[in-house]
């Protein structure tokens, strides 16, 4: 819609003033300001040295006969408020109703995008802190794919480094290395190994030897390490499935994968004089990075003892993604503590020339999940909350909720919707907040049927399906019916339905998932108003009844698609 309006107004500006100018079309904030606004006149006034009101009035006159517009009003200091014609809106919606993509055209310039998310660590259980990367990352993947990009999911598993020498040595010494173990067994072993490593210097030395053995491919060490990776991947996959993500085991490319590339990275950076030696370590000095003392703060890529660092692996991974996977946009989702790390890696990639201006590098930092006390969300005994436990609790709570609401559902039906409601609510709570911010985790709020929650949106969908069931409506036949818009409630709902494509594109570009949540919430609220004010099944005018059913169907489909893009399912009843 924005594009259509942009073209129309742009043409008008050009024919009045002979200049190319973006008309700056926006949704109007309130119905009295029209449906859309054109905000270009203020900017153009500087260029033309004319009063913005005069500019807006002149363009308005030019647009007067445009068939899409009901009326235009110029408002101070120079806005043009655009009121769309109901018949024109109806015609566009009729077209959208026959389209599986609901009016969202694929973008003109698709890219290959790597999304680096769900970055768990091998041999460690996932905890609540991991949920954000998985949920936000998966929604980003879905959106980018839907608008037409080629998306390559990469989960950058922590599967390499000193900690594995430590853990494997500990398992061998305990005699546990060759038995079957699960990831939850490994958690305590891991903690014990760490304690021994810190307290016992002989053990620490043996652990270091074990790292060397791992790196040089010693068969016993490698086979234990492989077992750890395999068990962990299977465990992560269960969680990914429970969370309805798109991730598969093929998306895992752990740090170990890049190990062989690291010496080449160091050599190349040294040859190009980008990396230098400093106190025996190999470092890269980057403009603009200073330590707390104001001194230049370099990025270390090889330690004095020859060991590589997290940053070295990220340089190699970016090189692989750009040159081998042929990605032109790299998106990383981690918590905000890694901001500096990525800023430095990106700066180094630019300096190196691996990422020229045509490559978009984006780190999406996210805030923490807080408990009711506004501190990082922990169990009562102060342990971090295991993700698996959190997911199980979501389902239990959703079951209780569904039971309290609609007792006409059978036990089997209840169980089948419990997953979609519980997990949906959990994911939505994560998505609806601006991702940079911390958010407070609150079961009662996120599972409420009131407010900006997944159950509220799922409930709006259910209500529409209930109308169709009650009226015994053939939904497919609705999609070719005429739409007639008469009342204010119909008009606002219709304009909002029309806006879906703009929202989908802007969210996919800005990765502002919470704006899609806000849009869907607004849509569901407007539907409730429409439902209160506009009789549907009881309407004796067949054409109006059909049109209202069509508007309901479009609302349901956009809710379903919008939630699907966020990785959340709708249910038919609850
Ligand atoms: N495994 C890392 C961690 O747990 C996150 C990896 C993020 N991705 C990356 N390419 N560095 O902190």
PDB file of C-alpha atoms in Angstrom, residues 24-246:
ATOM      1  CA  UNK A  24       7.325  10.089   3.132  1.00  0.00           C
ATOM      2  CA  UNK A  25       4.094   8.145   3.358  1.00  0.00           C
ATOM      3  CA  UNK A  26       3.194   6.911   6.823  1.00  0.00           C
ATOM      4  CA  UNK A  27       0.228   5.335   8.498  1.00  0.00           C
ATOM      5  CA  UNK A  28      -1.758   8.075  10.176  1.00  0.00           C
ATOM      6  CA  UNK A  29      -1.617   7.767  13.922  1.00  0.00           C
ATOM      7  CA  UNK A  30      -5.315   8.483  14.470  1.00  0.00           C
ATOM      8  CA  UNK A  31      -8.472   8.107  12.354  1.00  0.00           C
ATOM      9  CA  UNK A  32      -9.112  11.863  12.354  1.00  0.00           C
ATOM     10  CA  UNK A  33      -5.776  12.296  10.533  1.00  0.00           C
ATOM     11  CA  UNK A  34      -6.922   9.996   7.760  1.00  0.00           C
ATOM     12  CA  UNK A  35      -5.604   6.568   6.879  1.00  0.00           C
ATOM     13  CA  UNK A  36      -2.170   7.623   5.682  1.00  0.00           C
ATOM     14  CA  UNK A  37      -0.165  10.820   5.775  1.00  0.00           C
ATOM     15  CA  UNK A  38       2.334  12.332   3.352  1.00  0.00           C
ATOM     16  CA  UNK A  39       4.988  14.236   5.280  1.00  0.00           C
ATOM     17  CA  UNK A  40       7.308  15.501   2.559  1.00  0.00           C
ATOM     18  CA  UNK A  41       6.309  19.175   2.478  1.00  0.00           C
ATOM     19  CA  UNK A  42       8.423  20.234   5.454  1.00  0.00           C
ATOM     20  CA  UNK A  43      11.540  18.776   3.924  1.00  0.00           C
ATOM     21  CA  UNK A  44      10.787  20.067   0.452  1.00  0.00           C
ATOM     22  CA  UNK A  45      10.223  23.578   1.771  1.00  0.00           C
ATOM     23  CA  UNK A  46      13.928  23.947   2.514  1.00  0.00           C
ATOM     24  CA  UNK A  47      14.867  22.863  -0.971  1.00  0.00           C
ATOM     25  CA  UNK A  48      12.288  25.048  -2.746  1.00  0.00           C
ATOM     26  CA  UNK A  49      12.416  27.968  -0.309  1.00  0.00           C
ATOM     27  CA  UNK A  50       8.626  27.895  -0.089  1.00  0.00           C
ATOM     28  CA  UNK A  51       6.120  27.667   2.727  1.00  0.00           C
ATOM     29  CA  UNK A  52       5.321  23.969   3.471  1.00  0.00           C
ATOM     30  CA  UNK A  53       1.568  24.687   3.661  1.00  0.00           C
ATOM     31  CA  UNK A  54       1.663  26.118   0.137  1.00  0.00           C
ATOM     32  CA  UNK A  55       3.619  23.126  -1.103  1.00  0.00           C
ATOM     33  CA  UNK A  56       1.182  20.681   0.478  1.00  0.00           C
ATOM     34  CA  UNK A  57      -1.824  22.571  -0.912  1.00  0.00           C
ATOM     35  CA  UNK A  58      -0.401  22.626  -4.415  1.00  0.00           C
ATOM     36  CA  UNK A  59       0.276  18.877  -4.374  1.00  0.00           C
ATOM     37  CA  UNK A  60      -3.145  18.226  -2.877  1.00  0.00           C
ATOM     38  CA  UNK A  61      -4.834  20.013  -5.787  1.00  0.00           C
ATOM     39  CA  UNK A  62      -2.870  17.855  -8.191  1.00  0.00           C
ATOM     40  CA  UNK A  63      -4.055  14.699  -6.377  1.00  0.00           C
ATOM     41  CA  UNK A  64      -7.697  15.712  -6.155  1.00  0.00           C
ATOM     42  CA  UNK A  65      -8.977  13.430  -8.897  1.00  0.00           C
ATOM     43  CA  UNK A  66      -7.048  10.351  -7.851  1.00  0.00           C
ATOM     44  CA  UNK A  67      -9.645   7.524  -7.724  1.00  0.00           C
ATOM     45  CA  UNK A  68      -8.044   5.875  -4.678  1.00  0.00           C
ATOM     46  CA  UNK A  69      -8.756   8.871  -2.450  1.00  0.00           C
ATOM     47  CA  UNK A  70     -11.985   9.770  -0.722  1.00  0.00           C
ATOM     48  CA  UNK A  71     -10.580  13.095   0.439  1.00  0.00           C
ATOM     49  CA  UNK A  72      -7.359  14.899   1.239  1.00  0.00           C
ATOM     50  CA  UNK A  73      -6.829  17.414   4.017  1.00  0.00           C
ATOM     51  CA  UNK A  74      -3.801  19.606   4.510  1.00  0.00           C
ATOM     52  CA  UNK A  75      -2.855  20.070   8.152  1.00  0.00           C
ATOM     53  CA  UNK A  76      -0.283  22.361   9.730  1.00  0.00           C
ATOM     54  CA  UNK A  77       2.626  22.593   9.333  1.00  0.00           C
ATOM     55  CA  UNK A  78       2.239  20.866   5.962  1.00  0.00           C
ATOM     56  CA  UNK A  79       0.977  17.287   6.289  1.00  0.00           C
ATOM     57  CA  UNK A  80      -1.368  15.868   3.695  1.00  0.00           C
ATOM     58  CA  UNK A  81      -3.861  13.563   5.402  1.00  0.00           C
ATOM     59  CA  UNK A  82      -5.086  10.906   3.031  1.00  0.00           C
ATOM     60  CA  UNK A  83      -8.531   9.338   3.418  1.00  0.00           C
ATOM     61  CA  UNK A  84      -8.845   6.250   1.221  1.00  0.00           C
ATOM     62  CA  UNK A  85     -12.016   5.468  -0.663  1.00  0.00           C
ATOM     63  CA  UNK A  86     -13.876   2.462   0.757  1.00  0.00           C
ATOM     64  CA  UNK A  87     -14.588   1.009  -2.668  1.00  0.00           C
ATOM     65  CA  UNK A  88     -10.897   1.220  -3.564  1.00  0.00           C
ATOM     66  CA  UNK A  89      -9.869  -0.495  -0.335  1.00  0.00           C
ATOM     67  CA  UNK A  90     -12.436  -3.203  -1.001  1.00  0.00           C
ATOM     68  CA  UNK A  91     -11.061  -3.874  -4.468  1.00  0.00           C
ATOM     69  CA  UNK A  92      -7.523  -4.288  -3.135  1.00  0.00           C
ATOM     70  CA  UNK A  93      -8.683  -6.567  -0.321  1.00  0.00           C
ATOM     71  CA  UNK A  94     -10.612  -8.741  -2.776  1.00  0.00           C
ATOM     72  CA  UNK A  95      -7.347  -9.296  -4.627  1.00  0.00           C
ATOM     73  CA  UNK A  96      -5.461 -10.044  -1.395  1.00  0.00           C
ATOM     74  CA  UNK A  97      -8.134 -12.589  -0.470  1.00  0.00           C
ATOM     75  CA  UNK A  98      -7.248 -14.700  -3.496  1.00  0.00           C
ATOM     76  CA  UNK A  99      -3.505 -14.570  -2.741  1.00  0.00           C
ATOM     77  CA  UNK A 100      -1.775 -17.177  -0.570  1.00  0.00           C
ATOM     78  CA  UNK A 101       0.854 -14.595   0.374  1.00  0.00           C
ATOM     79  CA  UNK A 102      -1.893 -12.224   1.484  1.00  0.00           C
ATOM     80  CA  UNK A 103      -0.550  -9.380  -0.579  1.00  0.00           C
ATOM     81  CA  UNK A 104       3.070  -9.613   0.521  1.00  0.00           C
ATOM     82  CA  UNK A 105       5.053  -9.488  -2.723  1.00  0.00           C
ATOM     83  CA  UNK A 106       8.526 -11.066  -2.674  1.00  0.00           C
ATOM     84  CA  UNK A 107      11.289  -8.479  -2.491  1.00  0.00           C
ATOM     85  CA  UNK A 108      13.034  -7.350  -5.633  1.00  0.00           C
ATOM     86  CA  UNK A 109      16.605  -7.989  -4.526  1.00  0.00           C
ATOM     87  CA  UNK A 110      16.838 -11.208  -2.554  1.00  0.00           C
ATOM     88  CA  UNK A 111      20.065 -11.838  -0.685  1.00  0.00           C
ATOM     89  CA  UNK A 112      21.791 -14.807   0.872  1.00  0.00           C
ATOM     90  CA  UNK A 113      21.676 -14.262   4.584  1.00  0.00           C
ATOM     91  CA  UNK A 114      23.416 -16.192   7.340  1.00  0.00           C
ATOM     92  CA  UNK A 115      21.587 -16.112  10.645  1.00  0.00           C
ATOM     93  CA  UNK A 116      23.861 -17.185  13.512  1.00  0.00           C
ATOM     94  CA  UNK A 117      21.655 -18.191  16.422  1.00  0.00           C
ATOM     95  CA  UNK A 118      20.794 -20.881  18.959  1.00  0.00           C
ATOM     96  CA  UNK A 119      24.402 -20.990  20.012  1.00  0.00           C
ATOM     97  CA  UNK A 120      24.494 -23.506  22.765  1.00  0.00           C
ATOM     98  CA  UNK A 121      27.569 -25.111  24.234  1.00  0.00           C
ATOM     99  CA  UNK A 122      28.264 -28.823  23.939  1.00  0.00           C
ATOM    100  CA  UNK A 123      27.982 -30.862  27.155  1.00  0.00           C
ATOM    101  CA  UNK A 124      26.034 -28.102  28.892  1.00  0.00           C
ATOM    102  CA  UNK A 125      22.322 -27.936  29.442  1.00  0.00           C
ATOM    103  CA  UNK A 126      20.518 -24.991  27.941  1.00  0.00           C
ATOM    104  CA  UNK A 127      19.102 -22.554  30.420  1.00  0.00           C
ATOM    105  CA  UNK A 128      16.610 -19.725  30.263  1.00  0.00           C
ATOM    106  CA  UNK A 129      19.246 -17.376  28.845  1.00  0.00           C
ATOM    107  CA  UNK A 130      19.299 -19.403  25.633  1.00  0.00           C
ATOM    108  CA  UNK A 131      15.646 -18.913  24.842  1.00  0.00           C
ATOM    109  CA  UNK A 132      16.018 -15.449  23.364  1.00  0.00           C
ATOM    110  CA  UNK A 133      18.612 -16.346  20.772  1.00  0.00           C
ATOM    111  CA  UNK A 134      16.571 -19.335  19.627  1.00  0.00           C
ATOM    112  CA  UNK A 135      13.181 -17.610  19.535  1.00  0.00           C
ATOM    113  CA  UNK A 136      14.278 -14.278  18.060  1.00  0.00           C
ATOM    114  CA  UNK A 137      16.629 -15.971  15.607  1.00  0.00           C
ATOM    115  CA  UNK A 138      14.004 -18.374  14.370  1.00  0.00           C
ATOM    116  CA  UNK A 139      11.475 -15.597  13.782  1.00  0.00           C
ATOM    117  CA  UNK A 140      14.074 -13.633  11.840  1.00  0.00           C
ATOM    118  CA  UNK A 141      14.808 -16.694   9.704  1.00  0.00           C
ATOM    119  CA  UNK A 142      11.104 -17.171   8.946  1.00  0.00           C
ATOM    120  CA  UNK A 143      10.532 -13.541   8.045  1.00  0.00           C
ATOM    121  CA  UNK A 144      13.563 -13.227   5.811  1.00  0.00           C
ATOM    122  CA  UNK A 145      12.654 -16.435   4.024  1.00  0.00           C
ATOM    123  CA  UNK A 146       9.074 -15.354   3.587  1.00  0.00           C
ATOM    124  CA  UNK A 147       9.961 -12.054   1.948  1.00  0.00           C
ATOM    125  CA  UNK A 148      12.198 -13.940  -0.453  1.00  0.00           C
ATOM    126  CA  UNK A 149      15.731 -14.139   0.902  1.00  0.00           C
ATOM    127  CA  UNK A 150      17.796 -17.297   0.923  1.00  0.00           C
ATOM    128  CA  UNK A 151      18.532 -17.972   4.553  1.00  0.00           C
ATOM    129  CA  UNK A 152      21.343 -20.142   5.857  1.00  0.00           C
ATOM    130  CA  UNK A 153      20.857 -21.074   9.495  1.00  0.00           C
ATOM    131  CA  UNK A 154      24.084 -21.505  11.421  1.00  0.00           C
ATOM    132  CA  UNK A 155      24.285 -22.530  15.005  1.00  0.00           C
ATOM    133  CA  UNK A 156      27.796 -21.672  16.180  1.00  0.00           C
ATOM    134  CA  UNK A 157      28.109 -24.310  18.865  1.00  0.00           C
ATOM    135  CA  UNK A 158      30.744 -24.029  21.526  1.00  0.00           C
ATOM    136  CA  UNK A 159      32.305 -27.453  20.900  1.00  0.00           C
ATOM    137  CA  UNK A 160      36.025 -26.754  21.111  1.00  0.00           C
ATOM    138  CA  UNK A 161      38.594 -25.465  23.574  1.00  0.00           C
ATOM    139  CA  UNK A 162      40.213 -26.058  26.945  1.00  0.00           C
ATOM    140  CA  UNK A 163      36.966 -26.971  28.665  1.00  0.00           C
ATOM    141  CA  UNK A 164      36.730 -30.150  26.582  1.00  0.00           C
ATOM    142  CA  UNK A 165      40.213 -31.255  27.582  1.00  0.00           C
ATOM    143  CA  UNK A 166      39.141 -30.713  31.154  1.00  0.00           C
ATOM    144  CA  UNK A 167      35.875 -32.604  30.859  1.00  0.00           C
ATOM    145  CA  UNK A 168      37.271 -35.515  28.840  1.00  0.00           C
ATOM    146  CA  UNK A 169      40.225 -35.955  31.206  1.00  0.00           C
ATOM    147  CA  UNK A 170      37.864 -35.927  34.180  1.00  0.00           C
ATOM    148  CA  UNK A 171      35.546 -38.499  32.557  1.00  0.00           C
ATOM    149  CA  UNK A 172      38.474 -40.778  31.756  1.00  0.00           C
ATOM    150  CA  UNK A 173      39.898 -40.552  35.253  1.00  0.00           C
ATOM    151  CA  UNK A 174      36.511 -41.309  36.784  1.00  0.00           C
ATOM    152  CA  UNK A 175      36.137 -44.304  34.487  1.00  0.00           C
ATOM    153  CA  UNK A 176      32.981 -42.785  33.026  1.00  0.00           C
ATOM    154  CA  UNK A 177      34.247 -41.923  29.581  1.00  0.00           C
ATOM    155  CA  UNK A 178      32.953 -44.964  27.756  1.00  0.00           C
ATOM    156  CA  UNK A 179      29.554 -45.440  29.303  1.00  0.00           C
ATOM    157  CA  UNK A 180      26.369 -43.889  28.016  1.00  0.00           C
ATOM    158  CA  UNK A 181      25.604 -40.461  29.389  1.00  0.00           C
ATOM    159  CA  UNK A 182      23.048 -37.773  28.813  1.00  0.00           C
ATOM    160  CA  UNK A 183      23.601 -34.048  28.766  1.00  0.00           C
ATOM    161  CA  UNK A 184      21.986 -33.681  32.154  1.00  0.00           C
ATOM    162  CA  UNK A 185      24.537 -36.194  33.554  1.00  0.00           C
ATOM    163  CA  UNK A 186      27.323 -34.136  32.044  1.00  0.00           C
ATOM    164  CA  UNK A 187      26.388 -30.906  33.742  1.00  0.00           C
ATOM    165  CA  UNK A 188      27.646 -31.985  37.178  1.00  0.00           C
ATOM    166  CA  UNK A 189      30.737 -33.640  35.665  1.00  0.00           C
ATOM    167  CA  UNK A 190      31.513 -30.405  33.994  1.00  0.00           C
ATOM    168  CA  UNK A 191      31.300 -28.515  37.264  1.00  0.00           C
ATOM    169  CA  UNK A 192      33.488 -31.064  39.042  1.00  0.00           C
ATOM    170  CA  UNK A 193      36.067 -30.915  36.276  1.00  0.00           C
ATOM    171  CA  UNK A 194      36.178 -27.137  36.522  1.00  0.00           C
ATOM    172  CA  UNK A 195      36.676 -27.299  40.286  1.00  0.00           C
ATOM    173  CA  UNK A 196      39.511 -29.775  39.929  1.00  0.00           C
ATOM    174  CA  UNK A 197      41.070 -27.707  37.184  1.00  0.00           C
ATOM    175  CA  UNK A 198      41.129 -24.638  39.406  1.00  0.00           C
ATOM    176  CA  UNK A 199      42.280 -26.417  42.565  1.00  0.00           C
ATOM    177  CA  UNK A 200      44.640 -29.131  41.387  1.00  0.00           C
ATOM    178  CA  UNK A 201      47.563 -28.058  39.221  1.00  0.00           C
ATOM    179  CA  UNK A 202      48.480 -31.650  38.303  1.00  0.00           C
ATOM    180  CA  UNK A 203      44.983 -32.207  36.979  1.00  0.00           C
ATOM    181  CA  UNK A 204      45.142 -28.892  35.164  1.00  0.00           C
ATOM    182  CA  UNK A 205      48.318 -30.028  33.427  1.00  0.00           C
ATOM    183  CA  UNK A 206      46.767 -33.365  32.424  1.00  0.00           C
ATOM    184  CA  UNK A 207      43.721 -31.477  31.123  1.00  0.00           C
ATOM    185  CA  UNK A 208      45.976 -29.311  28.974  1.00  0.00           C
ATOM    186  CA  UNK A 209      47.684 -32.413  27.616  1.00  0.00           C
ATOM    187  CA  UNK A 210      44.236 -33.715  26.803  1.00  0.00           C
ATOM    188  CA  UNK A 211      43.487 -30.590  24.763  1.00  0.00           C
ATOM    189  CA  UNK A 212      46.659 -31.214  22.802  1.00  0.00           C
ATOM    190  CA  UNK A 213      45.570 -34.821  22.291  1.00  0.00           C
ATOM    191  CA  UNK A 214      42.191 -33.620  21.037  1.00  0.00           C
ATOM    192  CA  UNK A 215      43.734 -31.117  18.681  1.00  0.00           C
ATOM    193  CA  UNK A 216      46.153 -33.644  17.258  1.00  0.00           C
ATOM    194  CA  UNK A 217      43.397 -36.154  16.626  1.00  0.00           C
ATOM    195  CA  UNK A 218      44.265 -38.788  19.267  1.00  0.00           C
ATOM    196  CA  UNK A 219      41.737 -41.597  18.585  1.00  0.00           C
ATOM    197  CA  UNK A 220      40.491 -42.212  22.138  1.00  0.00           C
ATOM    198  CA  UNK A 221      40.116 -38.523  22.924  1.00  0.00           C
ATOM    199  CA  UNK A 222      38.427 -37.831  19.604  1.00  0.00           C
ATOM    200  CA  UNK A 223      35.956 -40.649  20.033  1.00  0.00           C
ATOM    201  CA  UNK A 224      34.911 -39.394  23.484  1.00  0.00           C
ATOM    202  CA  UNK A 225      34.617 -35.846  22.145  1.00  0.00           C
ATOM    203  CA  UNK A 226      32.458 -37.054  19.246  1.00  0.00           C
ATOM    204  CA  UNK A 227      30.196 -38.818  21.695  1.00  0.00           C
ATOM    205  CA  UNK A 228      29.807 -35.602  23.696  1.00  0.00           C
ATOM    206  CA  UNK A 229      28.915 -33.664  20.551  1.00  0.00           C
ATOM    207  CA  UNK A 230      26.467 -36.288  19.336  1.00  0.00           C
ATOM    208  CA  UNK A 231      24.642 -36.523  22.667  1.00  0.00           C
ATOM    209  CA  UNK A 232      24.467 -32.754  22.929  1.00  0.00           C
ATOM    210  CA  UNK A 233      23.127 -32.273  19.423  1.00  0.00           C
ATOM    211  CA  UNK A 234      20.392 -34.806  20.051  1.00  0.00           C
ATOM    212  CA  UNK A 235      19.497 -33.067  23.286  1.00  0.00           C
ATOM    213  CA  UNK A 236      19.443 -29.608  21.658  1.00  0.00           C
ATOM    214  CA  UNK A 237      17.326 -30.948  18.825  1.00  0.00           C
ATOM    215  CA  UNK A 238      14.658 -32.086  21.281  1.00  0.00           C
ATOM    216  CA  UNK A 239      14.457 -28.570  22.635  1.00  0.00           C
ATOM    217  CA  UNK A 240      14.375 -27.037  19.167  1.00  0.00           C
ATOM    218  CA  UNK A 241      11.502 -29.323  18.237  1.00  0.00           C
ATOM    219  CA  UNK A 242       9.623 -28.530  21.402  1.00  0.00           C
ATOM    220  CA  UNK A 243      10.055 -24.854  20.596  1.00  0.00           C
ATOM    221  CA  UNK A 244       8.754 -25.400  17.029  1.00  0.00           C
ATOM    222  CA  UNK A 245      11.905 -24.023  15.461  1.00  0.00           C
ATOM    223  CA  UNK A 246      13.158 -24.696  11.950  1.00  0.00           C
TER     224      UNK A 246
END
